[in-house]
């Protein structure tokens, strides 16, 4: 068996030989973020997937992200090192249930979070991410009636910020709904100067104690620009790798979930991806993401609409 350093060298060589790129989400482990060609949040990763000159995109993330890359670049081979890398939030919105929900609530513009399967995107009018959800809603006329799916926490956050008429699907992310408010309060007592920074997928009580709420990239930007030197971080702990790289002298404390002894919060789906699986994936060009052509074509429109609105707004 070869060492991790040898695995990484082989990945780099195969990447160059095959004109492949690795796109990694901030929730991947630090070693994976460090070998990636591009690391970002869901919006930046979609933008990168739509404009690159590689023949192969290897996605170090979860399935809905790799599907989005395939929808945006159907001519490219898109690989995901482990097809079991799903998402509890995407799984909370099944196509048959969503179809029924849309039929029960006709005449509304359907905004779906990127954390959905391709079938849900194909039933949507516009996609959003946590970076642009407010701006996507506000791009519509003030009296537009909206369905927002599937994250109820992000949906309620956007509803409170915009005041639009929104019906919200009742889905959640198993990582973000589990952060312990008690632990946050205790950490704040122990570190009174620390700022509490929170992803909008968190539950309301956690959002209410936040000094700053934002997507992973917004949280990263905040820790870069803010004059403070200590942060209580309520999102998946992988983001702390980039925060430490950008500002190694600052302190970052991951918020633990309600029921945990490990002291950190990790997405079990994101963490299915490993360096070894990436090596096998790029070597054998499997598993590959393939999407039914009809669904792919339908899903393209709402994603492109999001990209156009985001580009116009400089996001
Ligand atoms: P962003 O990448 O938009 O911050 O979303 C976080 C997330 O939960 C991705 O699964
Ligand atoms: Fe899905 Fe939550 Fe994991 Fe993001 S952190 S991929 S929303 S389960």
Short mmCIF file of C-alpha atoms and ligand atoms in Angstrom, two decimals:
data_model
loop_
_atom_site.label_atom_id
_atom_site.label_comp_id
_atom_site.label_asym_id
_atom_site.label_seq_id
_atom_site.Cartn_x
_atom_site.Cartn_y
_atom_site.Cartn_z
CA UNK A 1 0.00 0.00 0.00
CA UNK A 2 1.43 3.40 -0.91
CA UNK A 3 1.67 6.36 1.48
CA UNK A 4 -0.67 9.36 1.49
CA UNK A 5 2.12 11.47 -0.10
CA UNK A 6 2.43 8.93 -2.93
CA UNK A 7 -1.37 8.93 -3.38
CA UNK A 8 -1.34 12.72 -3.67
CA UNK A 9 1.53 12.68 -6.18
CA UNK A 10 -0.32 10.10 -8.28
CA UNK A 11 -3.54 12.17 -8.18
CA UNK A 12 -1.60 15.24 -9.37
CA UNK A 13 -0.02 13.29 -12.23
CA UNK A 14 -3.33 11.73 -13.34
CA UNK A 15 -5.00 15.14 -13.16
CA UNK A 16 -2.42 16.60 -15.54
CA UNK A 17 -2.40 13.57 -17.90
CA UNK A 18 -6.20 13.51 -18.18
CA UNK A 19 -6.82 17.28 -18.18
CA UNK A 20 -8.98 16.89 -15.06
CA UNK A 21 -9.78 19.37 -12.28
CA UNK A 22 -10.79 18.75 -8.70
CA UNK A 23 -13.48 21.03 -7.30
CA UNK A 24 -13.85 20.81 -3.51
CA UNK A 25 -16.42 22.19 -1.10
CA UNK A 26 -15.30 23.86 2.15
CA UNK A 27 -16.72 20.93 4.13
CA UNK A 28 -14.15 18.50 2.73
CA UNK A 29 -11.23 17.48 4.94
CA UNK A 30 -8.16 19.77 4.88
CA UNK A 31 -6.00 17.32 2.87
CA UNK A 32 -8.62 17.24 0.10
CA UNK A 33 -9.06 21.02 0.09
CA UNK A 34 -5.27 21.32 -0.26
CA UNK A 35 -5.05 19.16 -3.42
CA UNK A 36 -8.10 20.73 -5.08
CA UNK A 37 -7.77 23.09 -8.04
CA UNK A 38 -10.61 25.15 -6.64
CA UNK A 39 -12.25 25.29 -3.20
CA UNK A 40 -15.48 27.17 -2.67
CA UNK A 41 -19.09 27.34 -1.54
CA UNK A 42 -21.98 25.95 -3.56
CA UNK A 43 -22.36 29.07 -5.74
CA UNK A 44 -18.66 29.50 -6.51
CA UNK A 45 -18.36 25.79 -7.29
CA UNK A 46 -21.30 25.97 -9.73
CA UNK A 47 -19.72 29.01 -11.40
CA UNK A 48 -16.40 27.19 -11.69
CA UNK A 49 -18.11 24.03 -13.02
CA UNK A 50 -19.76 26.13 -15.74
CA UNK A 51 -16.54 27.76 -16.93
CA UNK A 52 -13.38 25.70 -17.09
CA UNK A 53 -11.42 24.05 -19.86
CA UNK A 54 -11.00 20.61 -18.25
CA UNK A 55 -12.26 17.40 -19.87
CA UNK A 56 -13.04 15.81 -16.50
CA UNK A 57 -14.47 17.39 -13.34
CA UNK A 58 -13.87 15.38 -10.19
CA UNK A 59 -16.20 16.66 -7.51
CA UNK A 60 -14.98 16.45 -3.93
CA UNK A 61 -18.34 17.17 -2.37
CA UNK A 62 -21.78 15.61 -2.39
CA UNK A 63 -24.04 14.26 -5.14
CA UNK A 64 -26.26 17.31 -5.72
CA UNK A 65 -23.09 19.38 -6.31
CA UNK A 66 -21.72 16.91 -8.85
CA UNK A 67 -25.14 16.76 -10.53
CA UNK A 68 -25.20 20.55 -10.77
CA UNK A 69 -21.75 20.45 -12.40
CA UNK A 70 -23.03 17.86 -14.93
CA UNK A 71 -26.14 19.92 -15.67
CA UNK A 72 -23.97 22.99 -16.32
CA UNK A 73 -21.30 21.14 -18.30
CA UNK A 74 -23.06 18.12 -19.85
CA UNK A 75 -20.29 17.58 -22.39
CA UNK A 76 -17.75 16.92 -19.62
CA UNK A 77 -17.22 13.74 -17.65
CA UNK A 78 -18.21 14.46 -14.04
CA UNK A 79 -16.95 12.09 -11.36
CA UNK A 80 -17.95 11.71 -7.71
CA UNK A 81 -15.60 9.48 -5.67
CA UNK A 82 -18.46 7.95 -3.63
CA UNK A 83 -22.06 7.88 -4.88
CA UNK A 84 -23.28 7.42 -1.30
CA UNK A 85 -22.19 11.01 -0.61
CA UNK A 86 -25.75 12.36 -0.53
CA UNK A 87 -27.33 15.09 1.58
CA UNK A 88 -29.97 14.82 4.30
CA UNK A 89 -31.52 18.06 3.11
CA UNK A 90 -31.78 16.95 -0.52
CA UNK A 91 -33.18 13.61 0.70
CA UNK A 92 -35.90 15.43 2.67
CA UNK A 93 -37.48 16.51 -0.63
CA UNK A 94 -38.55 13.55 -2.77
CA UNK A 95 -39.72 14.22 -6.34
CA UNK A 96 -43.17 12.57 -5.94
CA UNK A 97 -43.89 14.47 -2.68
CA UNK A 98 -42.68 17.74 -4.18
CA UNK A 99 -44.88 17.31 -7.26
CA UNK A 100 -47.89 16.83 -4.97
CA UNK A 101 -46.88 19.91 -2.94
CA UNK A 102 -46.66 22.02 -6.12
CA UNK A 103 -50.08 20.78 -7.25
CA UNK A 104 -51.55 21.72 -3.86
CA UNK A 105 -50.01 25.22 -4.08
CA UNK A 106 -50.43 26.30 -7.72
CA UNK A 107 -49.50 29.66 -9.25
CA UNK A 108 -46.33 30.25 -7.24
CA UNK A 109 -42.77 30.79 -8.44
CA UNK A 110 -40.69 27.85 -7.29
CA UNK A 111 -37.29 28.73 -5.83
CA UNK A 112 -35.25 25.68 -4.87
CA UNK A 113 -32.04 25.60 -2.94
CA UNK A 114 -29.15 24.02 -4.85
CA UNK A 115 -29.19 21.27 -2.18
CA UNK A 116 -31.78 19.28 -4.15
CA UNK A 117 -31.75 16.33 -6.53
CA UNK A 118 -31.87 17.00 -10.29
CA UNK A 119 -35.59 16.05 -10.47
CA UNK A 120 -36.47 18.82 -8.00
CA UNK A 121 -34.38 21.33 -9.94
CA UNK A 122 -36.25 20.29 -13.09
CA UNK A 123 -39.54 21.25 -11.35
CA UNK A 124 -38.22 24.66 -10.24
CA UNK A 125 -38.22 28.16 -11.74
CA UNK A 126 -35.01 29.43 -10.15
CA UNK A 127 -32.26 27.80 -8.07
CA UNK A 128 -30.49 29.62 -5.26
CA UNK A 129 -27.65 28.95 -2.85
CA UNK A 130 -27.12 30.29 0.64
CA UNK A 131 -24.90 33.02 -0.91
CA UNK A 132 -27.63 34.49 -3.08
CA UNK A 133 -31.01 33.31 -1.70
CA UNK A 134 -32.07 36.79 -0.53
CA UNK A 135 -31.03 38.45 -3.80
CA UNK A 136 -32.77 35.75 -5.89
CA UNK A 137 -36.04 36.34 -4.01
CA UNK A 138 -35.62 40.12 -4.28
CA UNK A 139 -35.01 39.85 -8.04
CA UNK A 140 -38.73 39.00 -8.34
CA UNK A 141 -41.58 41.57 -8.19
CA UNK A 142 -42.52 42.50 -4.60
CA UNK A 143 -45.95 40.83 -4.88
CA UNK A 144 -44.65 37.54 -6.34
CA UNK A 145 -45.92 34.45 -4.51
CA UNK A 146 -43.14 31.99 -3.87
CA UNK A 147 -42.57 28.37 -2.94
CA UNK A 148 -39.19 27.92 -1.28
CA UNK A 149 -37.68 24.44 -0.87
CA UNK A 150 -36.33 22.41 0.77
CA UNK A 151 -34.59 24.08 3.76
CA UNK A 152 -37.07 25.54 6.27
CA UNK A 153 -34.36 27.38 8.18
CA UNK A 154 -32.86 29.12 5.16
CA UNK A 155 -36.43 29.71 3.93
CA UNK A 156 -37.48 31.37 7.20
CA UNK A 157 -34.29 33.40 7.28
CA UNK A 158 -35.01 34.70 3.75
CA UNK A 159 -38.68 35.28 4.61
CA UNK A 160 -37.71 37.41 7.63
CA UNK A 161 -35.21 39.41 5.59
CA UNK A 162 -37.44 40.02 2.55
CA UNK A 163 -41.05 39.83 3.78
CA UNK A 164 -42.15 38.11 0.54
CA UNK A 165 -45.18 35.80 0.46
CA UNK A 166 -43.42 32.44 0.80
CA UNK A 167 -44.60 28.90 1.44
CA UNK A 168 -41.67 26.90 2.75
CA UNK A 169 -40.98 23.15 2.44
CA UNK A 170 -40.26 21.53 5.80
CA UNK A 171 -36.73 20.14 5.24
CA UNK A 172 -33.55 20.48 7.26
CA UNK A 173 -29.88 19.61 7.20
CA UNK A 174 -28.90 17.05 9.85
CA UNK A 175 -25.71 18.99 10.67
CA UNK A 176 -27.10 22.50 10.92
CA UNK A 177 -30.30 21.66 12.82
CA UNK A 178 -28.27 19.90 15.52
CA UNK A 179 -26.09 22.72 16.84
CA UNK A 180 -26.47 23.08 20.57
CA UNK A 181 -27.62 26.52 21.77
CA UNK A 182 -26.51 25.60 25.31
CA UNK A 183 -23.00 24.85 24.02
CA UNK A 184 -22.90 28.19 22.16
CA UNK A 185 -23.92 30.06 25.32
CA UNK A 186 -21.29 28.19 27.37
CA UNK A 187 -18.58 28.85 24.75
CA UNK A 188 -19.52 32.54 24.72
CA UNK A 189 -19.26 32.69 28.53
CA UNK A 190 -15.82 31.07 28.33
CA UNK A 191 -14.76 33.38 25.46
CA UNK A 192 -16.64 36.66 25.96
CA UNK A 193 -14.83 38.44 23.11
CA UNK A 194 -15.62 35.71 20.58
CA UNK A 195 -18.10 36.45 17.78
CA UNK A 196 -20.77 33.87 17.02
CA UNK A 197 -20.93 33.21 13.28
CA UNK A 198 -23.75 31.09 11.89
CA UNK A 199 -24.86 29.48 8.61
CA UNK A 200 -28.48 30.31 7.67
CA UNK A 201 -29.34 26.57 7.61
CA UNK A 202 -29.21 26.70 11.46
CA UNK A 203 -32.37 26.73 13.59
CA UNK A 204 -33.88 30.09 14.70
CA UNK A 205 -32.59 30.04 18.35
CA UNK A 206 -29.02 29.65 17.02
CA UNK A 207 -29.54 32.34 14.37
CA UNK A 208 -30.91 34.67 17.06
CA UNK A 209 -27.65 34.69 19.05
CA UNK A 210 -25.48 35.21 15.95
CA UNK A 211 -23.21 38.21 15.46
CA UNK A 212 -23.07 37.35 11.76
CA UNK A 213 -25.10 35.02 9.52
CA UNK A 214 -23.88 33.93 6.10
CA UNK A 215 -22.99 31.21 3.63
CA UNK A 216 -19.69 29.40 4.10
CA UNK A 217 -17.84 31.87 1.88
CA UNK A 218 -19.50 34.84 3.63
CA UNK A 219 -18.42 33.42 7.02
CA UNK A 220 -14.88 33.03 5.67
CA UNK A 221 -14.86 36.62 4.36
CA UNK A 222 -16.20 37.85 7.70
CA UNK A 223 -13.37 36.20 9.70
CA UNK A 224 -10.85 37.66 7.21
CA UNK A 225 -12.06 41.25 7.44
CA UNK A 226 -13.34 41.44 11.02
CA UNK A 227 -10.90 42.99 13.52
CA UNK A 228 -11.78 40.34 16.17
CA UNK A 229 -9.58 37.34 16.90
CA UNK A 230 -11.92 34.60 18.12
CA UNK A 231 -15.00 33.00 16.46
CA UNK A 232 -17.57 30.46 17.59
CA UNK A 233 -18.38 28.74 14.29
CA UNK A 234 -21.85 27.24 13.74
CA UNK A 235 -21.45 25.46 10.43
CA UNK A 236 -19.72 22.27 9.33
CA UNK A 237 -16.24 22.25 10.86
CA UNK A 238 -14.41 21.78 7.50
CA UNK A 239 -14.61 25.54 6.82
CA UNK A 240 -12.23 26.14 9.73
CA UNK A 241 -9.38 24.72 7.60
CA UNK A 242 -9.65 27.71 5.23
CA UNK A 243 -10.20 30.17 8.09
CA UNK A 244 -6.96 28.97 9.73
CA UNK A 245 -5.11 29.16 6.40
CA UNK A 246 -6.27 32.75 5.85
CA UNK A 247 -5.73 33.92 9.45
CA UNK A 248 -3.65 31.42 11.42
CA UNK A 249 -3.35 33.69 14.46
CA UNK A 250 -7.09 33.88 15.10
CA UNK A 251 -8.99 31.27 17.13
CA UNK A 252 -11.91 29.27 15.72
CA UNK A 253 -14.15 27.18 17.96
CA UNK A 254 -16.50 24.67 16.26
CA UNK A 255 -19.95 24.44 17.87
CA UNK A 256 -20.72 20.85 18.89
CA UNK A 257 -24.05 19.21 18.09
CA UNK A 258 -26.62 18.58 20.83
CA UNK A 259 -25.64 14.94 21.15
CA UNK A 260 -21.90 14.61 20.76
CA UNK A 261 -18.74 13.86 22.64
CA UNK A 262 -16.35 14.74 19.79
CA UNK A 263 -16.70 18.53 20.15
CA UNK A 264 -17.13 19.17 16.43
CA UNK A 265 -19.83 18.94 13.79
CA UNK A 266 -19.15 17.13 10.60
CA UNK A 267 -21.32 16.18 7.63
CA UNK A 268 -21.15 12.39 7.40
CA UNK A 269 -21.91 12.59 3.65
CA UNK A 270 -19.16 15.10 2.89
CA UNK A 271 -16.69 13.07 4.92
CA UNK A 272 -17.29 9.93 2.80
CA UNK A 273 -14.83 11.42 0.30
CA UNK A 274 -11.21 10.49 1.00
CA UNK A 275 -7.87 10.87 -0.77
CA UNK A 276 -7.83 7.11 -1.53
CA UNK A 277 -11.30 7.29 -3.14
CA UNK A 278 -10.24 10.34 -5.17
CA UNK A 279 -7.22 8.43 -6.46
CA UNK A 280 -9.31 5.42 -7.54
CA UNK A 281 -11.94 7.69 -9.03
CA UNK A 282 -9.52 9.64 -11.21
CA UNK A 283 -7.61 6.48 -12.17
CA UNK A 284 -10.65 4.43 -13.27
CA UNK A 285 -12.89 7.43 -14.15
CA UNK A 286 -15.68 6.00 -12.00
CA UNK A 287 -18.22 6.52 -10.48
CA UNK A 288 -19.52 8.88 -13.13
CA UNK A 289 -22.54 11.17 -12.76
CA UNK A 290 -25.15 10.65 -15.45
CA UNK A 291 -28.53 12.35 -15.53
CA UNK A 292 -31.58 11.50 -17.62
CA UNK A 293 -31.41 13.83 -20.64
CA UNK A 294 -34.96 15.19 -20.24
CA UNK A 295 -34.37 16.03 -16.57
CA UNK A 296 -30.97 17.54 -17.36
CA UNK A 297 -32.41 19.90 -19.99
CA UNK A 298 -35.27 20.97 -17.66
CA UNK A 299 -32.90 21.47 -14.71
CA UNK A 300 -30.54 23.66 -16.77
CA UNK A 301 -32.99 26.57 -17.10
CA UNK A 302 -33.46 27.41 -13.38
CA UNK A 303 -29.74 27.03 -12.66
CA UNK A 304 -28.80 29.30 -15.56
CA UNK A 305 -31.38 31.82 -14.34
CA UNK A 306 -29.62 31.83 -10.95
CA UNK A 307 -26.22 32.24 -12.62
CA UNK A 308 -27.48 35.17 -14.71
CA UNK A 309 -29.03 36.97 -11.71
CA UNK A 310 -25.86 36.36 -9.66
CA UNK A 311 -23.61 37.64 -12.45
CA UNK A 312 -25.71 40.76 -12.88
CA UNK A 313 -25.40 41.46 -9.15
CA UNK A 314 -21.67 40.70 -9.09
CA UNK A 315 -22.11 37.72 -6.74
P1 LIG B 1 -22.93 26.87 1.04
O1 LIG B 1 -21.84 26.17 0.32
O2 LIG B 1 -23.84 27.60 0.12
O3 LIG B 1 -22.46 27.72 2.15
O4 LIG B 1 -23.88 25.74 1.69
C1 LIG B 1 -23.47 24.93 2.68
C2 LIG B 1 -24.00 23.56 2.58
O5 LIG B 1 -24.67 23.05 3.42
C3 LIG B 1 -23.61 22.80 1.45
O6 LIG B 1 -24.10 21.56 1.62
FE1 LIG B 2 -26.36 18.35 3.00
FE2 LIG B 2 -26.12 19.38 5.43
FE3 LIG B 2 -24.18 17.87 4.47
FE4 LIG B 2 -24.61 20.31 3.43
S1 LIG B 2 -23.92 19.84 5.49
S2 LIG B 2 -24.24 18.42 2.30
S3 LIG B 2 -26.84 20.45 3.62
S4 LIG B 2 -26.29 17.21 4.91
#
